[in-house]
XYZ file of N, CA and C in Angstrom:
741
model
N -3.079 -1.933 19.576
C -3.713 -2.025 18.262
C -4.131 -0.650 17.761
N -4.642 0.180 18.681
C -5.052 1.532 18.303
C -3.866 2.357 17.828
N -2.717 2.191 18.518
C -1.508 2.915 18.119
C -1.063 2.483 16.728
N -1.076 1.182 16.470
C -0.612 0.660 15.182
C -1.529 1.103 14.051
N -2.832 1.066 14.290
C -3.783 1.479 13.254
C -3.626 2.960 12.931
N -3.486 3.794 13.969
C -3.309 5.225 13.742
C -1.999 5.505 13.018
N -0.950 4.729 13.348
C 0.356 4.921 12.723
C 0.282 4.662 11.221
N -0.278 3.518 10.830
C -0.348 3.182 9.406
C -1.340 4.080 8.674
N -2.391 4.481 9.355
C -3.354 5.374 8.713
C -2.731 6.728 8.421
N -1.927 7.250 9.340
C -1.287 8.544 9.126
C -0.251 8.488 8.008
N 0.349 7.299 7.784
C 1.356 7.166 6.725
C 0.700 7.034 5.360
N -0.262 6.131 5.231
C -0.786 5.777 3.922
C -2.123 6.454 3.606
N -3.118 6.283 4.472
C -4.460 6.773 4.159
C -4.527 8.289 4.266
N -3.965 8.863 5.337
C -4.004 10.311 5.558
C -2.666 10.957 5.227
N -2.002 10.461 4.192
C -0.714 11.026 3.796
C -0.865 12.511 3.469
N 0.004 13.343 4.071
C -0.114 14.787 3.928
C -0.038 15.239 2.473
N 0.814 14.577 1.677
C 1.003 14.984 0.287
C -0.093 14.412 -0.597
N -0.300 13.095 -0.531
C -1.158 12.431 -1.502
C -2.640 12.488 -1.153
N -2.980 12.627 0.131
C -4.392 12.696 0.517
C -4.899 14.136 0.586
N -4.042 15.065 1.034
C -4.476 16.453 1.237
C -3.652 17.461 0.442
N -2.597 17.003 -0.246
C -1.733 17.879 -1.053
C -1.181 19.040 -0.234
N -0.759 18.720 0.997
C -0.123 19.705 1.860
C 1.389 19.589 1.741
N 2.078 20.716 1.780
C 3.529 20.711 1.672
C 4.023 20.502 0.257
N 3.204 20.872 -0.727
C 3.571 20.613 -2.128
C 4.712 21.492 -2.608
N 4.886 22.684 -2.032
C 5.930 23.587 -2.523
C 7.311 22.969 -2.336
N 7.622 22.544 -1.117
C 8.913 21.913 -0.872
C 8.969 20.512 -1.473
N 7.824 19.832 -1.554
C 7.766 18.510 -2.175
C 8.222 18.574 -3.632
N 7.844 19.616 -4.342
C 8.227 19.745 -5.748
C 9.606 20.370 -5.914
N 9.964 21.290 -5.035
C 11.202 22.045 -5.225
C 12.442 21.295 -4.746
N 12.318 20.447 -3.729
C 13.488 19.805 -3.124
C 13.539 18.315 -3.478
N 12.795 17.906 -4.485
C 12.752 16.483 -4.838
C 13.512 16.168 -6.126
N 14.493 16.989 -6.463
C 15.281 16.720 -7.665
C 16.405 15.724 -7.410
N 16.854 15.632 -6.154
C 17.916 14.688 -5.773
C 17.477 13.931 -4.528
N 17.788 12.625 -4.512
C 17.375 11.787 -3.388
C 18.062 12.220 -2.105
N 19.339 12.563 -2.181
C 20.074 12.931 -0.967
C 19.465 14.153 -0.287
N 19.091 15.148 -1.087
C 18.466 16.340 -0.528
C 17.078 16.028 0.025
N 16.331 15.182 -0.688
C 14.987 14.808 -0.232
C 15.041 14.056 1.091
N 16.042 13.187 1.247
C 16.186 12.449 2.504
C 16.452 13.407 3.665
N 17.321 14.387 3.442
C 17.628 15.352 4.505
C 16.417 16.153 4.932
N 15.657 16.667 3.944
C 14.477 17.458 4.286
C 13.398 16.576 4.907
N 13.251 15.349 4.389
C 12.258 14.442 4.958
C 12.559 14.104 6.405
N 13.842 13.879 6.723
C 14.223 13.598 8.109
C 13.938 14.799 9.009
N 14.181 16.004 8.487
C 13.883 17.212 9.266
C 12.389 17.348 9.531
N 11.568 17.005 8.545
C 10.111 17.083 8.721
C 9.635 16.062 9.760
N 10.201 14.841 9.720
C 9.847 13.833 10.727
C 10.160 14.340 12.122
N 11.349 14.916 12.285
C 11.763 15.420 13.595
C 10.826 16.525 14.072
N 10.526 17.468 13.187
C 9.682 18.602 13.587
C 8.271 18.130 13.937
N 7.690 17.233 13.126
C 6.344 16.738 13.423
C 6.323 15.910 14.705
N 7.372 15.109 14.923
C 7.415 14.270 16.128
C 7.497 15.104 17.395
N 8.055 16.311 17.306
C 8.157 17.181 18.480
C 6.942 18.098 18.615
N 6.522 18.693 17.495
C 5.490 19.732 17.578
C 4.088 19.176 17.817
N 3.762 18.027 17.235
C 2.404 17.493 17.426
C 2.145 17.162 18.906
N 3.042 16.430 19.610
C 2.800 16.216 21.053
C 2.796 17.512 21.864
N 3.702 18.441 21.548
C 3.721 19.709 22.280
C 2.423 20.480 22.073
N 1.951 20.516 20.833
C 0.699 21.218 20.564
C -0.498 20.480 21.164
N -0.395 19.156 21.311
C -1.456 18.413 22.001
C -1.535 18.856 23.467
N -0.371 19.010 24.102
C -0.347 19.479 25.488
C -0.918 20.889 25.598
N -0.546 21.756 24.668
C -1.096 23.116 24.674
C -2.610 23.095 24.505
N -3.079 22.239 23.597
C -4.514 22.178 23.332
C -5.282 21.638 24.538
N -4.725 20.606 25.196
C -5.427 19.957 26.312
C -5.420 20.802 27.578
N -4.321 21.499 27.834
C -4.168 22.173 29.124
C -4.181 23.700 29.037
N -4.438 24.240 27.830
C -4.430 25.691 27.709
C -5.529 26.229 26.791
N -5.742 25.581 25.632
C -6.558 26.182 24.586
C -8.017 25.742 24.599
N -8.291 24.501 24.930
C -9.671 24.015 24.880
C -10.552 24.704 25.921
N -11.844 24.659 25.641
C -12.785 25.213 26.618
C -12.737 24.390 27.899
N -12.488 25.061 29.013
C -12.375 24.382 30.295
C -11.017 23.800 30.572
N -10.046 24.003 29.654
C -8.718 23.417 29.847
C -7.965 24.061 31.006
N -8.337 25.285 31.370
C -7.625 26.009 32.431
C -8.166 25.706 33.827
N -8.974 24.678 33.938
C -9.549 24.356 35.244
C -8.480 23.957 36.253
N -7.319 23.523 35.750
C -6.236 23.161 36.668
C -5.695 24.384 37.422
N -6.025 25.603 36.935
C -5.627 26.810 37.645
C -6.609 27.172 38.761
N -7.813 26.577 38.673
C -8.821 26.879 39.671
C -10.209 26.854 39.065
N -11.242 26.638 39.869
C -12.613 26.563 39.343
C -13.063 27.828 38.617
N -12.513 28.976 39.009
C -12.948 30.229 38.391
C -12.511 30.347 36.933
N -11.567 29.472 36.490
C -11.082 29.510 35.104
C -11.749 28.441 34.234
N -12.747 27.738 34.758
C -13.343 26.609 34.040
C -14.073 27.043 32.771
N -14.557 28.279 32.717
C -15.347 28.733 31.579
C -14.509 29.417 30.499
N -13.217 29.504 30.698
C -12.361 30.176 29.722
C -12.159 29.286 28.490
N -12.185 29.893 27.312
C -11.954 29.186 26.050
C -10.954 29.984 25.220
N -9.749 29.456 25.099
C -8.687 30.137 24.351
C -8.455 29.495 22.986
N -9.473 28.829 22.453
C -9.331 28.148 21.164
C -8.957 29.083 20.024
N -9.315 30.365 20.131
C -8.989 31.323 19.067
C -7.486 31.570 18.954
N -6.708 31.120 19.960
C -5.254 31.283 19.918
C -4.536 30.071 19.335
N -5.293 29.084 18.839
C -4.684 27.834 18.378
C -3.654 28.071 17.290
N -4.011 28.832 16.259
C -3.091 29.050 15.143
C -1.799 29.712 15.619
N -1.931 30.748 16.442
C -0.753 31.481 16.904
C 0.149 30.584 17.742
N -0.429 29.841 18.667
C 0.361 28.994 19.547
C 1.011 27.849 18.783
N 0.270 27.235 17.872
C 0.820 26.127 17.091
C 1.983 26.595 16.222
N 1.805 27.723 15.555
C 2.868 28.235 14.674
C 4.083 28.659 15.483
N 3.876 29.224 16.664
C 5.013 29.597 17.513
C 5.814 28.368 17.922
N 5.127 27.289 18.282
C 5.819 26.041 18.633
C 6.594 25.500 17.446
N 5.956 25.495 16.277
C 6.609 24.977 15.063
C 7.833 25.814 14.707
N 7.704 27.135 14.759
C 8.831 28.010 14.413
C 10.016 27.787 15.346
N 9.736 27.577 16.623
C 10.812 27.318 17.585
C 11.553 26.038 17.255
N 10.819 24.977 16.951
C 11.449 23.694 16.628
C 12.221 23.757 15.311
N 11.692 24.505 14.342
C 12.389 24.632 13.061
C 13.715 25.361 13.238
N 13.737 26.367 14.085
C 14.997 27.051 14.358
C 16.016 26.096 14.977
N 15.542 25.219 15.858
C 16.430 24.224 16.455
C 16.978 23.280 15.396
N 16.116 22.814 14.489
C 16.559 21.924 13.412
C 17.567 22.625 12.515
N 17.314 23.882 12.196
C 18.211 24.636 11.331
C 19.603 24.759 11.958
N 19.658 25.014 13.252
C 20.945 25.133 13.940
C 21.689 23.798 13.919
N 20.968 22.695 14.172
C 21.597 21.376 14.200
C 22.133 20.990 12.824
N 21.320 21.193 11.769
C 21.753 20.831 10.411
C 22.950 21.671 9.988
N 22.926 22.962 10.272
C 24.047 23.830 9.897
C 25.321 23.431 10.631
N 25.185 22.949 11.868
C 26.348 22.587 12.668
C 26.970 21.278 12.196
N 26.122 20.250 11.926
C 26.636 18.911 11.667
C 26.661 18.526 10.191
N 25.938 19.251 9.325
C 25.944 18.916 7.907
C 25.815 20.186 7.073
N 26.904 20.951 6.952
C 26.844 22.204 6.184
C 26.459 21.991 4.724
N 26.889 20.856 4.138
C 26.551 20.601 2.734
C 25.045 20.430 2.552
N 24.410 19.680 3.461
C 22.957 19.522 3.399
C 22.269 20.850 3.658
N 22.805 21.637 4.570
C 22.231 22.945 4.873
C 22.245 23.833 3.630
N 23.341 23.798 2.886
C 23.429 24.603 1.659
C 22.526 24.056 0.571
N 22.362 22.718 0.529
C 21.507 22.114 -0.498
C 20.042 22.463 -0.278
N 19.621 22.455 0.983
C 18.222 22.763 1.279
C 17.912 24.239 1.080
N 18.919 25.088 1.354
C 18.743 26.508 1.115
C 17.584 27.100 1.899
N 16.767 27.884 1.191
C 15.684 28.613 1.840
C 14.579 27.685 2.329
N 14.534 26.441 1.812
C 13.423 25.560 2.158
C 13.546 24.980 3.564
N 14.734 25.021 4.153
C 14.862 24.552 5.536
C 14.161 25.487 6.515
N 14.445 26.788 6.518
C 13.671 27.658 7.419
C 12.198 27.749 7.043
N 11.870 27.477 5.769
C 10.474 27.541 5.346
C 9.648 26.368 5.858
N 10.297 25.397 6.532
C 9.520 24.338 7.178
C 8.554 24.943 8.187
N 8.938 26.081 8.744
C 8.087 26.738 9.749
C 6.730 27.114 9.178
N 6.669 27.424 7.879
C 5.396 27.785 7.253
C 4.932 26.691 6.291
N 5.509 25.493 6.433
C 5.081 24.359 5.618
C 3.700 23.914 6.106
N 2.719 23.934 5.211
C 1.352 23.614 5.639
C 1.218 22.173 6.097
N 2.129 21.280 5.690
C 2.080 19.897 6.172
C 2.391 19.844 7.664
N 3.290 20.682 8.125
C 3.642 20.708 9.547
C 2.476 21.237 10.377
N 1.908 22.345 9.949
C 0.751 22.895 10.663
C -0.450 21.964 10.538
N -0.582 21.318 9.366
C -1.686 20.388 9.169
C -1.659 19.242 10.155
N -0.466 18.748 10.492
C -0.371 17.668 11.472
C -0.970 18.058 12.810
N -0.686 19.267 13.277
C -1.229 19.725 14.564
C -2.724 20.008 14.473
N -3.172 20.578 13.356
C -4.596 20.883 13.213
C -5.437 19.618 13.080
N -4.913 18.613 12.359
C -5.633 17.346 12.253
C -5.678 16.644 13.606
N -4.578 16.738 14.356
C -4.552 16.166 15.702
C -5.645 16.787 16.548
N -5.818 18.095 16.432
C -6.823 18.803 17.221
C -8.236 18.466 16.768
N -8.469 18.447 15.450
C -9.819 18.211 14.940
C -10.270 16.776 15.156
N -9.339 15.831 15.169
C -9.702 14.423 15.376
C -9.746 14.044 16.844
N -9.463 15.006 17.703
C -9.588 14.812 19.147
C -8.821 13.575 19.619
N -7.541 13.529 19.257
C -6.678 12.437 19.709
C -6.600 12.471 21.233
N -6.760 11.306 21.841
C -7.051 11.257 23.272
C -5.832 11.335 24.184
N -4.706 10.767 23.778
C -3.558 10.691 24.676
C -2.312 11.292 24.038
N -1.338 11.593 24.893
C -0.063 12.122 24.407
C 0.664 11.082 23.559
N 0.573 9.811 23.939
C 1.216 8.750 23.162
C 0.652 8.653 21.756
N -0.669 8.763 21.624
C -1.284 8.732 20.292
C -0.895 9.966 19.479
N -0.749 11.112 20.144
C -0.326 12.322 19.439
C 1.097 12.164 18.908
N 1.986 11.585 19.728
C 3.351 11.317 19.271
C 3.344 10.335 18.113
N 2.523 9.298 18.232
C 2.389 8.304 17.181
C 1.928 8.940 15.879
N 0.925 9.805 15.981
C 0.388 10.465 14.795
C 1.419 11.402 14.168
N 2.169 12.127 15.003
C 3.183 13.030 14.474
C 4.283 12.291 13.733
N 4.779 11.192 14.314
C 5.830 10.414 13.657
C 5.306 9.782 12.370
N 4.085 9.223 12.433
C 3.514 8.610 11.237
C 3.309 9.607 10.114
N 2.833 10.804 10.437
C 2.639 11.836 9.420
C 3.970 12.247 8.803
N 5.004 12.355 9.650
C 6.328 12.704 9.138
C 6.893 11.625 8.230
N 6.717 10.363 8.610
C 7.206 9.260 7.773
C 6.459 9.228 6.448
N 5.152 9.506 6.480
C 4.384 9.540 5.238
C 4.900 10.610 4.288
N 5.196 11.795 4.827
C 5.738 12.867 3.986
C 7.146 12.515 3.499
N 7.930 11.873 4.367
C 9.275 11.436 4.001
C 9.226 10.446 2.834
N 8.359 9.448 2.925
C 8.236 8.457 1.854
C 7.805 9.112 0.546
N 6.910 10.082 0.645
C 6.416 10.742 -0.565
C 7.537 11.501 -1.277
N 8.309 12.282 -0.544
C 9.326 13.105 -1.205
C 10.517 12.268 -1.677
N 10.870 11.220 -0.923
C 11.971 10.363 -1.361
C 11.566 9.557 -2.595
N 10.329 9.086 -2.624
C 9.860 8.317 -3.783
C 9.841 9.169 -5.041
N 9.309 10.382 -4.958
C 9.259 11.225 -6.150
C 10.657 11.667 -6.563
N 11.564 11.853 -5.591
C 12.941 12.221 -5.936
C 13.632 11.093 -6.694
N 13.432 9.853 -6.253
C 14.027 8.705 -6.947
C 13.473 8.581 -8.361
N 12.172 8.795 -8.512
C 11.562 8.700 -9.849
C 12.061 9.821 -10.754
N 12.184 11.030 -10.207
C 12.651 12.154 -11.027
C 14.098 11.981 -11.463
N 14.904 11.324 -10.628
C 16.272 11.046 -11.046
C 16.293 10.057 -12.214
N 15.359 9.113 -12.208
C 15.303 8.114 -13.279
C 14.746 8.709 -14.575
N 13.660 9.473 -14.475
C 13.042 9.987 -15.696
C 13.876 11.090 -16.340
N 14.908 11.538 -15.644
C 15.804 12.530 -16.248
C 16.473 11.963 -17.495
N 16.616 10.642 -17.526
C 17.258 9.978 -18.668
C 16.236 9.258 -19.544
N 14.954 9.515 -19.322
C 13.901 8.881 -20.107
C 13.459 9.806 -21.234
N 12.782 9.198 -22.207
C 12.308 9.961 -23.358
C 10.925 10.518 -23.069
N 10.877 11.572 -22.271
C 9.608 12.216 -21.907
C 9.228 13.213 -22.997
N 7.964 13.240 -23.433
C 7.537 14.233 -24.428
C 7.881 15.652 -23.975
N 8.333 16.479 -24.885
C 8.767 17.840 -24.494
C 7.719 18.629 -23.719
N 6.448 18.464 -24.071
C 5.396 19.240 -23.408
C 5.205 18.835 -21.952
N 5.682 17.631 -21.570
C 5.465 17.138 -20.213
C 6.725 17.176 -19.356
N 7.829 17.603 -19.902
C 9.070 17.609 -19.134
C 8.990 18.616 -17.987
N 9.673 18.250 -16.882
C 9.666 19.128 -15.714
C 8.476 18.851 -14.809
N 7.760 19.902 -14.454
C 6.665 19.753 -13.510
C 5.469 19.006 -14.100
N 5.337 19.000 -15.412
C 4.201 18.318 -16.025
C 4.176 16.836 -15.697
N 5.260 16.144 -16.004
C 5.328 14.712 -15.727
C 5.372 14.453 -14.220
N 5.918 15.401 -13.450
C 5.961 15.248 -11.991
C 4.556 15.252 -11.400
N 3.696 16.131 -11.880
C 2.310 16.163 -11.392
C 1.568 14.883 -11.775
N 1.806 14.375 -12.976
C 1.146 13.136 -13.389
C 1.583 11.980 -12.493
N 2.880 11.874 -12.233
C 3.395 10.804 -11.373
C 2.850 10.957 -9.955
N 2.769 12.196 -9.472
C 2.222 12.428 -8.130
C 0.782 11.940 -8.030
N -0.013 12.203 -9.062
C -1.389 11.719 -9.061
C -1.471 10.205 -9.037
N -0.628 9.542 -9.818
C -0.613 8.075 -9.830
C -0.158 7.517 -8.480
N 0.834 8.165 -7.872
C 1.294 7.725 -6.553
C 0.213 7.932 -5.499
N -0.568 9.011 -5.631
C -1.665 9.255 -4.686
C -2.691 8.129 -4.757
N -2.998 7.677 -5.973
C -3.929 6.560 -6.125
C -3.363 5.308 -5.464
N -2.055 5.070 -5.653
C -1.429 3.901 -5.044
C -1.457 3.943 -3.529
N -1.178 5.115 -2.938
C -1.187 5.230 -1.476
C -2.600 5.089 -0.921
N -3.587 5.627 -1.627
C -4.960 5.538 -1.144
C -5.476 4.104 -1.176
N -4.887 3.274 -2.036
C -5.325 1.878 -2.093
C -4.979 1.131 -0.819
N -3.993 1.645 -0.052
C -3.645 1.004 1.212
C -4.757 1.147 2.255
N -5.745 1.998 1.974
C -6.843 2.156 2.907
C -7.607 0.866 3.145
N -7.542 -0.059 2.191
C -8.219 -1.340 2.366
C -7.645 -2.162 3.498
N -6.410 -1.834 3.930
C -5.812 -2.562 5.047
C -6.516 -2.252 6.360
N -7.254 -1.154 6.419
C -7.829 -0.697 7.686
C -9.345 -0.798 7.700
N -9.917 -1.742 6.935
C -11.370 -1.863 6.855
C -11.920 -2.920 7.796
N -11.095 -3.472 8.673
C -11.576 -4.512 9.583
C -12.693 -4.018 10.466
N -12.569 -2.791 10.970
C -13.596 -2.238 11.825
C -14.910 -2.045 11.094
N -14.838 -1.658 9.804
C -16.052 -1.478 9.031
C -16.761 -2.805 8.809
N -15.971 -3.899 8.589
C -16.574 -5.206 8.410
C -17.295 -5.646 9.678
N -16.661 -5.390 10.853
C -17.310 -5.737 12.110
C -18.593 -4.949 12.293
N -18.572 -3.665 11.919
C -19.772 -2.843 12.034
C -20.873 -3.364 11.122
N -20.487 -3.819 9.905
C -21.476 -4.361 8.984
C -22.117 -5.614 9.546
N -21.300 -6.518 10.129
C -21.842 -7.741 10.717
C -22.804 -7.418 11.858
N -22.441 -6.411 12.670
C -23.305 -6.028 13.777
C -24.622 -5.464 13.261
N -24.561 -4.686 12.163
C -25.778 -4.135 11.582
C -26.692 -5.235 11.075
N -26.103 -6.254 10.418
C -26.893 -7.380 9.920
C -27.560 -8.116 11.065
N -26.817 -8.347 12.166
C -27.389 -9.040 13.318
C -28.548 -8.250 13.914
N -28.388 -6.926 13.992
C -29.466 -6.097 14.530
C -30.701 -6.145 13.635
N -30.454 -6.133 12.318
C -31.576 -6.191 11.374
C -32.329 -7.504 11.502
N -31.570 -8.624 11.583
C -32.192 -9.938 11.749
C -33.006 -9.982 13.034
N -32.471 -9.403 14.103
C -33.190 -9.396 15.370
C -34.501 -8.634 15.285
N -34.487 -7.475 14.597
C -35.703 -6.688 14.456
C -36.755 -7.432 13.645
N -36.330 -8.048 12.525
C -37.285 -8.764 11.679
C -37.832 -9.980 12.409
N -36.972 -10.648 13.197
C -37.422 -11.814 13.974
C -38.509 -11.418 14.966
N -38.290 -10.259 15.619
C -39.295 -9.792 16.574
C -40.628 -9.520 15.892
N -40.560 -8.938 14.702
C -41.802 -8.660 13.957
C -42.472 -9.959 13.547
N -41.652 -10.939 13.116
C -42.208 -12.228 12.691
C -42.870 -12.942 13.857
N -42.236 -12.896 15.038
C -42.838 -13.540 16.205
C -44.154 -12.880 16.598
N -44.184 -11.545 16.395
C -45.380 -10.813 16.809
C -46.536 -11.042 15.840
N -46.241 -11.060 14.543
C -47.302 -11.143 13.542
C -47.434 -12.531 12.926
N -46.431 -13.421 13.192
C -46.429 -14.752 12.599
C -46.577 -14.658 11.083
N -45.770 -13.793 10.497
C -45.864 -13.495 9.070
C -44.847 -14.325 8.306
N -45.287 -15.069 7.294
C -44.368 -15.888 6.504
C -43.422 -15.009 5.699
N -43.891 -13.864 5.267
C -43.027 -12.960 4.494
C -41.860 -12.482 5.341
N -42.103 -12.208 6.627
C -41.022 -11.776 7.508
C -40.007 -12.891 7.688
N -40.473 -14.125 7.832
C -39.562 -15.265 7.964
C -38.713 -15.429 6.719
N -39.320 -15.239 5.554
C -38.565 -15.316 4.306
C -37.512 -14.216 4.238
N -37.837 -13.018 4.755
C -36.871 -11.906 4.761
C -35.671 -12.235 5.637
N -35.919 -12.929 6.762
C -34.822 -13.314 7.656
C -33.867 -14.239 6.933
N -34.407 -15.244 6.248
C -33.555 -16.192 5.541
C -32.766 -15.506 4.431
N -33.406 -14.542 3.753
C -32.713 -13.807 2.678
C -31.541 -13.007 3.219
N -31.745 -12.335 4.364
C -30.672 -11.533 4.972
C -29.514 -12.424 5.388
N -29.821 -13.580 5.994
C -28.770 -14.484 6.440
C -27.976 -15.042 5.253
N -28.681 -15.388 4.170
C -27.991 -15.935 2.993
C -27.080 -14.898 2.358
N -27.555 -13.629 2.267
C -26.730 -12.584 1.684
C -25.510 -12.297 2.534
N -25.661 -12.425 3.867
C -24.518 -12.205 4.753
C -23.470 -13.271 4.578
N -23.918 -14.525 4.360
C -22.961 -15.619 4.157
C -22.206 -15.443 2.854
N -22.888 -14.989 1.821
C -22.249 -14.802 0.519
C -21.297 -13.630 0.538
């Protein structure tokens, strides 16, 4: 259940484009055709699925304070957290080079279509953001890190493919001259961000359980006061809380 919740949250609620506006340069530049957007989106999924788990391993066994204890007790106090950016970017750059070689080998047309934006995945803030969010949210296991990386990549993939499909359609629409090009694209992106954020309601089950627990604790406290003071007002407060909870 934890894996599934994190997966859907990384796609919809924490979408790199619509929630944090990361990776907007390639999102806007490579979204003119669906075929090109699909290729770049697939490359981003691959890079995030590899780099987030790798960077999780680096963070757990190298960068965190006390992570080097596996080398011996004398290394328990070492903290290499200041190297996080350098290590994460080095991992990302290595994987991007691998993706670039594979795409050039098996799909030269896609390689030419992506142009400079394929190697620029290495400095795409959405890719680095996936690893930094993984670190800041203290994801506990390698499996959850892989889950988060794939989900983040799919979220970015859906965003760029959706805007590419819309831009292909509005090319033949009667858009006001002042809004043609990036103007209408930014407006559509904002509307899509609102739509993706609405999916957050799917993940409120835990909040509802927390609310019920809070109500039960409140009723228990008021009951204790009523028993101690035998106060009719306290008894009335208990009934009011219970009725509001039912409604």
